[in-house]
């Protein structure tokens, strides 16, 4: 009650009001910007870095580590980079769509040299800022040109950034069923039912291989059925292929769904990343492409992709694309690289088995078969958010809240401590 204030108090109150008036007059332009939450995946690395425990383990972001837990630069990448440097190329701008020798080879890697779309020259393609950049170009292209609505369906769950990429592109993000938490497997019937229930000509995002975060991919037979449903419903497929080679160790095998869809006559959009399969994470090497019906259509789409990219970032960086191009276009280096991809995939498969074995040896009563049944960079453990919190706080084991762990961060040196930590919180 202001009237009962003693004079001194009243004076103070008045001064306070005056100060807030001054502050309001000089209020920052950005005072309306709220503090945002840390990124669901990249924020984990920040928390990990802030922990001083020497045996801390980072299983957050999907970045491959060698068995000593160190970032791994592929020997084929080192050799290619030396070649690029010794050839003393200039640093001129690339064209808007990037390094042509790279995009040409990237298309062959994805679609296959014998693919009709390659032979008939009907792939519209541009180099992109890794996989995320390709998805973002895809979002922008669809928002501008897709004639049958502005919605995109992504699986539940999906990579944490998909929703933001597509909604920032102006698309409405919807979801289809994918994961069955009871079986810790694919909810194939749910997925097919949702694809059937979606309006005709919907855009459907599909993970080509090594589904993130679940590590669960449809079988080839299931892909055939998915292709059939997508065709019946005249849906438009958008493949995100961020892990070609990382799932099975074989780049051709991992591209199966993309190639199947092409064979079955689908038009499609494809996002490719070379972050994981070439370990070029920070070089940001990727490609965005559209499999077109004809060369004439490809030319029109290429022209519009350029018009989209130019005001976004003008043209992409050249160094990483030159490295990737050297590897893809030099038969001996290409062969060496494929061996190294297989080496990474095999180490991950080995770590899955070792984690499961350690958990069983500790006497865990839970069934951990899903760890070895899943594929790719991640294991979707089934652990709950509170358990993931405990893992971080009590055991210095960092991973995303959804229970996803990056198997690529497990080593023969830390697997025992990891298993013990998981055992302690799950029994
Ligand atoms: N698509 C999927 C399915 C991904 O998992 C990732 C990366 C990307 C696209 C984009 O990768 P890029 O832009 O680096 O090529 N996902 C990581 C990293 C590995 C991240 O979140 O940025 C992950 O930890 O999920």
Short mmCIF file of N, CA and C in Angstrom, two decimals, residues 240-325:
data_model
loop_
_atom_site.label_atom_id
_atom_site.label_comp_id
_atom_site.label_asym_id
_atom_site.label_seq_id
_atom_site.Cartn_x
_atom_site.Cartn_y
_atom_site.Cartn_z
N UNK A 240 16.93 -38.82 -47.43
CA UNK A 240 18.09 -38.26 -46.74
C UNK A 240 19.10 -39.39 -46.59
N UNK A 241 20.22 -39.27 -47.32
CA UNK A 241 21.25 -40.33 -47.26
C UNK A 241 22.52 -39.73 -46.64
N UNK A 242 22.53 -39.71 -45.32
CA UNK A 242 23.66 -39.11 -44.60
C UNK A 242 24.72 -40.13 -44.24
N UNK A 243 24.43 -41.42 -44.49
CA UNK A 243 25.32 -42.48 -43.99
C UNK A 243 25.63 -43.55 -45.05
N UNK A 244 25.73 -43.16 -46.31
CA UNK A 244 25.96 -44.19 -47.34
C UNK A 244 27.29 -44.90 -47.07
N UNK A 245 27.24 -46.19 -46.88
CA UNK A 245 28.44 -46.97 -46.59
C UNK A 245 28.60 -47.25 -45.10
N UNK A 246 28.00 -46.42 -44.30
CA UNK A 246 28.18 -46.53 -42.86
C UNK A 246 27.33 -47.63 -42.23
N UNK A 247 26.24 -47.97 -42.90
CA UNK A 247 25.35 -48.98 -42.33
C UNK A 247 25.96 -50.37 -42.51
N UNK A 248 26.13 -50.76 -43.78
CA UNK A 248 26.60 -52.13 -44.04
C UNK A 248 28.10 -52.18 -44.32
N UNK A 249 28.71 -51.04 -44.57
CA UNK A 249 30.12 -51.03 -44.99
C UNK A 249 30.25 -51.08 -46.50
N UNK A 250 29.09 -51.09 -47.19
CA UNK A 250 29.08 -51.22 -48.65
C UNK A 250 28.20 -50.09 -49.21
N UNK A 251 28.80 -49.20 -49.98
CA UNK A 251 28.05 -48.03 -50.46
C UNK A 251 26.93 -48.41 -51.43
N UNK A 252 27.13 -49.48 -52.20
CA UNK A 252 26.07 -49.91 -53.13
C UNK A 252 24.88 -50.47 -52.36
N UNK A 253 25.20 -51.29 -51.38
CA UNK A 253 24.13 -51.93 -50.61
C UNK A 253 23.32 -50.87 -49.85
N UNK A 254 23.99 -49.91 -49.30
CA UNK A 254 23.27 -48.88 -48.53
C UNK A 254 22.41 -47.98 -49.41
N UNK A 255 22.74 -47.92 -50.71
CA UNK A 255 21.95 -47.07 -51.62
C UNK A 255 20.75 -47.83 -52.18
N UNK A 256 20.54 -49.05 -51.70
CA UNK A 256 19.48 -49.90 -52.27
C UNK A 256 18.13 -49.19 -52.41
N UNK A 257 17.61 -48.58 -51.34
CA UNK A 257 16.26 -47.99 -51.49
C UNK A 257 16.20 -46.89 -52.55
N UNK A 258 17.24 -46.06 -52.62
CA UNK A 258 17.24 -44.98 -53.61
C UNK A 258 17.21 -45.59 -55.02
N UNK A 259 18.05 -46.61 -55.23
CA UNK A 259 18.13 -47.23 -56.56
C UNK A 259 16.85 -47.99 -56.90
N UNK A 260 16.28 -48.63 -55.87
CA UNK A 260 15.01 -49.33 -56.08
C UNK A 260 13.92 -48.35 -56.53
N UNK A 261 13.82 -47.25 -55.84
CA UNK A 261 12.78 -46.26 -56.17
C UNK A 261 12.98 -45.74 -57.60
N UNK A 262 14.24 -45.54 -57.99
CA UNK A 262 14.51 -45.07 -59.36
C UNK A 262 14.06 -46.14 -60.37
N UNK A 263 14.44 -47.39 -60.08
CA UNK A 263 14.04 -48.50 -60.98
C UNK A 263 12.53 -48.58 -61.12
N UNK A 264 11.85 -48.29 -60.00
CA UNK A 264 10.38 -48.38 -60.01
C UNK A 264 9.73 -47.14 -60.63
N UNK A 265 10.56 -46.24 -61.12
CA UNK A 265 10.02 -45.12 -61.88
C UNK A 265 9.61 -43.91 -61.07
N UNK A 266 10.04 -43.84 -59.79
CA UNK A 266 9.71 -42.66 -59.00
C UNK A 266 10.59 -41.47 -59.40
N UNK A 267 10.04 -40.27 -59.35
CA UNK A 267 10.87 -39.09 -59.29
C UNK A 267 11.25 -38.94 -57.82
N UNK A 268 12.39 -38.39 -57.51
CA UNK A 268 12.72 -38.22 -56.10
C UNK A 268 13.75 -37.12 -55.89
N UNK A 269 13.80 -36.68 -54.63
CA UNK A 269 14.83 -35.74 -54.18
C UNK A 269 15.79 -36.51 -53.29
N UNK A 270 17.08 -36.15 -53.38
CA UNK A 270 18.08 -36.84 -52.58
C UNK A 270 19.04 -35.85 -51.93
N UNK A 271 19.26 -36.06 -50.64
CA UNK A 271 20.28 -35.30 -49.91
C UNK A 271 21.43 -36.25 -49.58
N UNK A 272 22.66 -35.86 -49.93
CA UNK A 272 23.83 -36.68 -49.63
C UNK A 272 24.79 -35.91 -48.73
N UNK A 273 25.41 -36.64 -47.82
CA UNK A 273 26.42 -36.04 -46.96
C UNK A 273 27.71 -36.84 -47.07
N UNK A 274 28.84 -36.16 -47.06
CA UNK A 274 30.13 -36.85 -47.03
C UNK A 274 30.80 -36.64 -45.67
N UNK A 275 30.01 -36.16 -44.70
CA UNK A 275 30.55 -35.93 -43.36
C UNK A 275 31.00 -37.24 -42.74
N UNK A 276 30.12 -38.22 -42.79
CA UNK A 276 30.40 -39.46 -42.08
C UNK A 276 31.22 -40.43 -42.93
N UNK A 277 30.79 -40.70 -44.16
CA UNK A 277 31.49 -41.74 -44.92
C UNK A 277 32.89 -41.34 -45.37
N UNK A 278 33.17 -40.03 -45.45
CA UNK A 278 34.55 -39.63 -45.72
C UNK A 278 35.18 -38.94 -44.50
N UNK A 279 34.43 -38.84 -43.43
CA UNK A 279 34.96 -38.16 -42.24
C UNK A 279 35.25 -36.70 -42.51
N UNK A 280 34.49 -36.09 -43.41
CA UNK A 280 34.74 -34.69 -43.79
C UNK A 280 33.82 -33.72 -43.04
N UNK A 281 33.48 -34.09 -41.82
CA UNK A 281 32.50 -33.34 -41.01
C UNK A 281 32.58 -31.81 -41.20
N UNK A 282 33.71 -31.24 -40.77
CA UNK A 282 33.83 -29.79 -40.75
C UNK A 282 34.11 -29.18 -42.12
N UNK A 283 34.39 -30.01 -43.11
CA UNK A 283 34.59 -29.48 -44.47
C UNK A 283 33.27 -29.18 -45.15
N UNK A 284 32.18 -29.76 -44.65
CA UNK A 284 30.82 -29.48 -45.11
C UNK A 284 30.65 -29.83 -46.60
N UNK A 285 30.78 -31.11 -46.90
CA UNK A 285 30.66 -31.57 -48.29
C UNK A 285 29.39 -32.39 -48.46
N UNK A 286 28.55 -31.96 -49.37
CA UNK A 286 27.31 -32.70 -49.62
C UNK A 286 26.78 -32.40 -51.00
N UNK A 287 25.66 -33.03 -51.32
CA UNK A 287 25.04 -32.79 -52.62
C UNK A 287 23.53 -32.89 -52.50
N UNK A 288 22.86 -32.03 -53.26
CA UNK A 288 21.41 -32.05 -53.34
C UNK A 288 21.04 -32.39 -54.78
N UNK A 289 20.18 -33.37 -54.97
CA UNK A 289 19.82 -33.69 -56.36
C UNK A 289 18.35 -34.05 -56.49
N UNK A 290 17.88 -33.91 -57.72
CA UNK A 290 16.51 -34.30 -58.06
C UNK A 290 16.59 -35.22 -59.27
N UNK A 291 16.02 -36.41 -59.12
CA UNK A 291 15.95 -37.33 -60.26
C UNK A 291 14.75 -36.91 -61.11
N UNK A 292 15.05 -36.44 -62.32
CA UNK A 292 14.01 -35.86 -63.17
C UNK A 292 13.49 -36.85 -64.20
N UNK A 293 12.46 -36.43 -64.90
CA UNK A 293 11.87 -37.31 -65.92
C UNK A 293 12.61 -37.23 -67.24
N UNK A 294 13.27 -36.10 -67.49
CA UNK A 294 13.94 -35.93 -68.77
C UNK A 294 15.09 -34.94 -68.62
N UNK A 295 15.95 -34.89 -69.62
CA UNK A 295 17.06 -33.92 -69.59
C UNK A 295 16.51 -32.50 -69.67
N UNK A 296 15.44 -32.35 -70.39
CA UNK A 296 14.82 -31.02 -70.53
C UNK A 296 14.33 -30.54 -69.15
N UNK A 297 13.71 -31.45 -68.40
CA UNK A 297 13.25 -31.09 -67.05
C UNK A 297 14.44 -30.79 -66.15
N UNK A 298 15.46 -31.63 -66.24
CA UNK A 298 16.69 -31.42 -65.44
C UNK A 298 17.24 -30.01 -65.66
N UNK A 299 17.25 -29.58 -66.92
CA UNK A 299 17.81 -28.25 -67.22
C UNK A 299 16.99 -27.14 -66.55
N UNK A 300 15.68 -27.27 -66.60
CA UNK A 300 14.83 -26.26 -65.96
C UNK A 300 15.05 -26.25 -64.46
N UNK A 301 15.11 -27.47 -63.85
CA UNK A 301 15.29 -27.54 -62.41
C UNK A 301 16.67 -27.01 -61.99
N UNK A 302 17.69 -27.39 -62.77
CA UNK A 302 19.05 -26.88 -62.49
C UNK A 302 19.04 -25.35 -62.45
N UNK A 303 18.33 -24.75 -63.41
CA UNK A 303 18.33 -23.28 -63.49
C UNK A 303 17.69 -22.68 -62.24
N UNK A 304 16.65 -23.34 -61.72
CA UNK A 304 15.96 -22.81 -60.53
C UNK A 304 16.75 -23.08 -59.26
N UNK A 305 17.47 -24.20 -59.24
CA UNK A 305 18.32 -24.48 -58.06
C UNK A 305 19.37 -23.37 -57.95
N UNK A 306 19.92 -22.97 -59.08
CA UNK A 306 20.91 -21.88 -59.07
C UNK A 306 20.30 -20.59 -58.54
N UNK A 307 19.07 -20.30 -58.98
CA UNK A 307 18.40 -19.07 -58.56
C UNK A 307 18.12 -19.12 -57.04
N UNK A 308 17.89 -20.32 -56.52
CA UNK A 308 17.67 -20.49 -55.08
C UNK A 308 18.96 -20.32 -54.28
N UNK A 309 20.03 -20.93 -54.79
CA UNK A 309 21.29 -20.96 -54.04
C UNK A 309 21.99 -19.61 -54.02
N UNK A 310 21.96 -18.91 -55.14
CA UNK A 310 22.72 -17.66 -55.27
C UNK A 310 22.47 -16.66 -54.12
N UNK A 311 21.19 -16.37 -53.77
CA UNK A 311 21.01 -15.45 -52.64
C UNK A 311 21.20 -16.09 -51.26
N UNK A 312 21.30 -17.41 -51.20
CA UNK A 312 21.49 -18.07 -49.91
C UNK A 312 22.95 -17.99 -49.46
N UNK A 313 23.87 -18.50 -50.31
CA UNK A 313 25.31 -18.45 -49.96
C UNK A 313 26.18 -18.28 -51.20
N UNK A 314 25.57 -17.96 -52.29
CA UNK A 314 26.25 -17.66 -53.56
C UNK A 314 26.86 -18.88 -54.24
N UNK A 315 27.81 -19.48 -53.59
CA UNK A 315 28.40 -20.72 -54.13
C UNK A 315 29.13 -21.42 -52.99
N UNK A 316 29.32 -22.74 -53.11
CA UNK A 316 29.83 -23.50 -51.96
C UNK A 316 31.36 -23.48 -51.86
N UNK A 317 31.90 -23.85 -50.69
CA UNK A 317 33.36 -23.91 -50.53
C UNK A 317 33.97 -25.04 -51.37
N UNK A 318 35.21 -24.83 -51.83
CA UNK A 318 35.78 -25.78 -52.80
C UNK A 318 36.67 -26.86 -52.19
N UNK A 319 37.31 -26.55 -51.07
CA UNK A 319 38.39 -27.46 -50.63
C UNK A 319 37.90 -28.90 -50.37
N UNK A 320 36.88 -29.03 -49.54
CA UNK A 320 36.38 -30.37 -49.21
C UNK A 320 35.86 -31.10 -50.44
N UNK A 321 35.20 -30.35 -51.32
CA UNK A 321 34.65 -30.98 -52.53
C UNK A 321 35.78 -31.48 -53.44
N UNK A 322 36.90 -30.76 -53.44
CA UNK A 322 38.04 -31.23 -54.24
C UNK A 322 38.62 -32.52 -53.65
N UNK A 323 38.63 -32.60 -52.32
CA UNK A 323 39.12 -33.83 -51.68
C UNK A 323 38.21 -34.99 -52.05
N UNK A 324 36.90 -34.78 -51.86
CA UNK A 324 35.93 -35.85 -52.16
C UNK A 324 36.00 -36.24 -53.63
N UNK A 325 36.13 -35.24 -54.48
CA UNK A 325 36.19 -35.51 -55.92
C UNK A 325 37.42 -36.33 -56.28
#
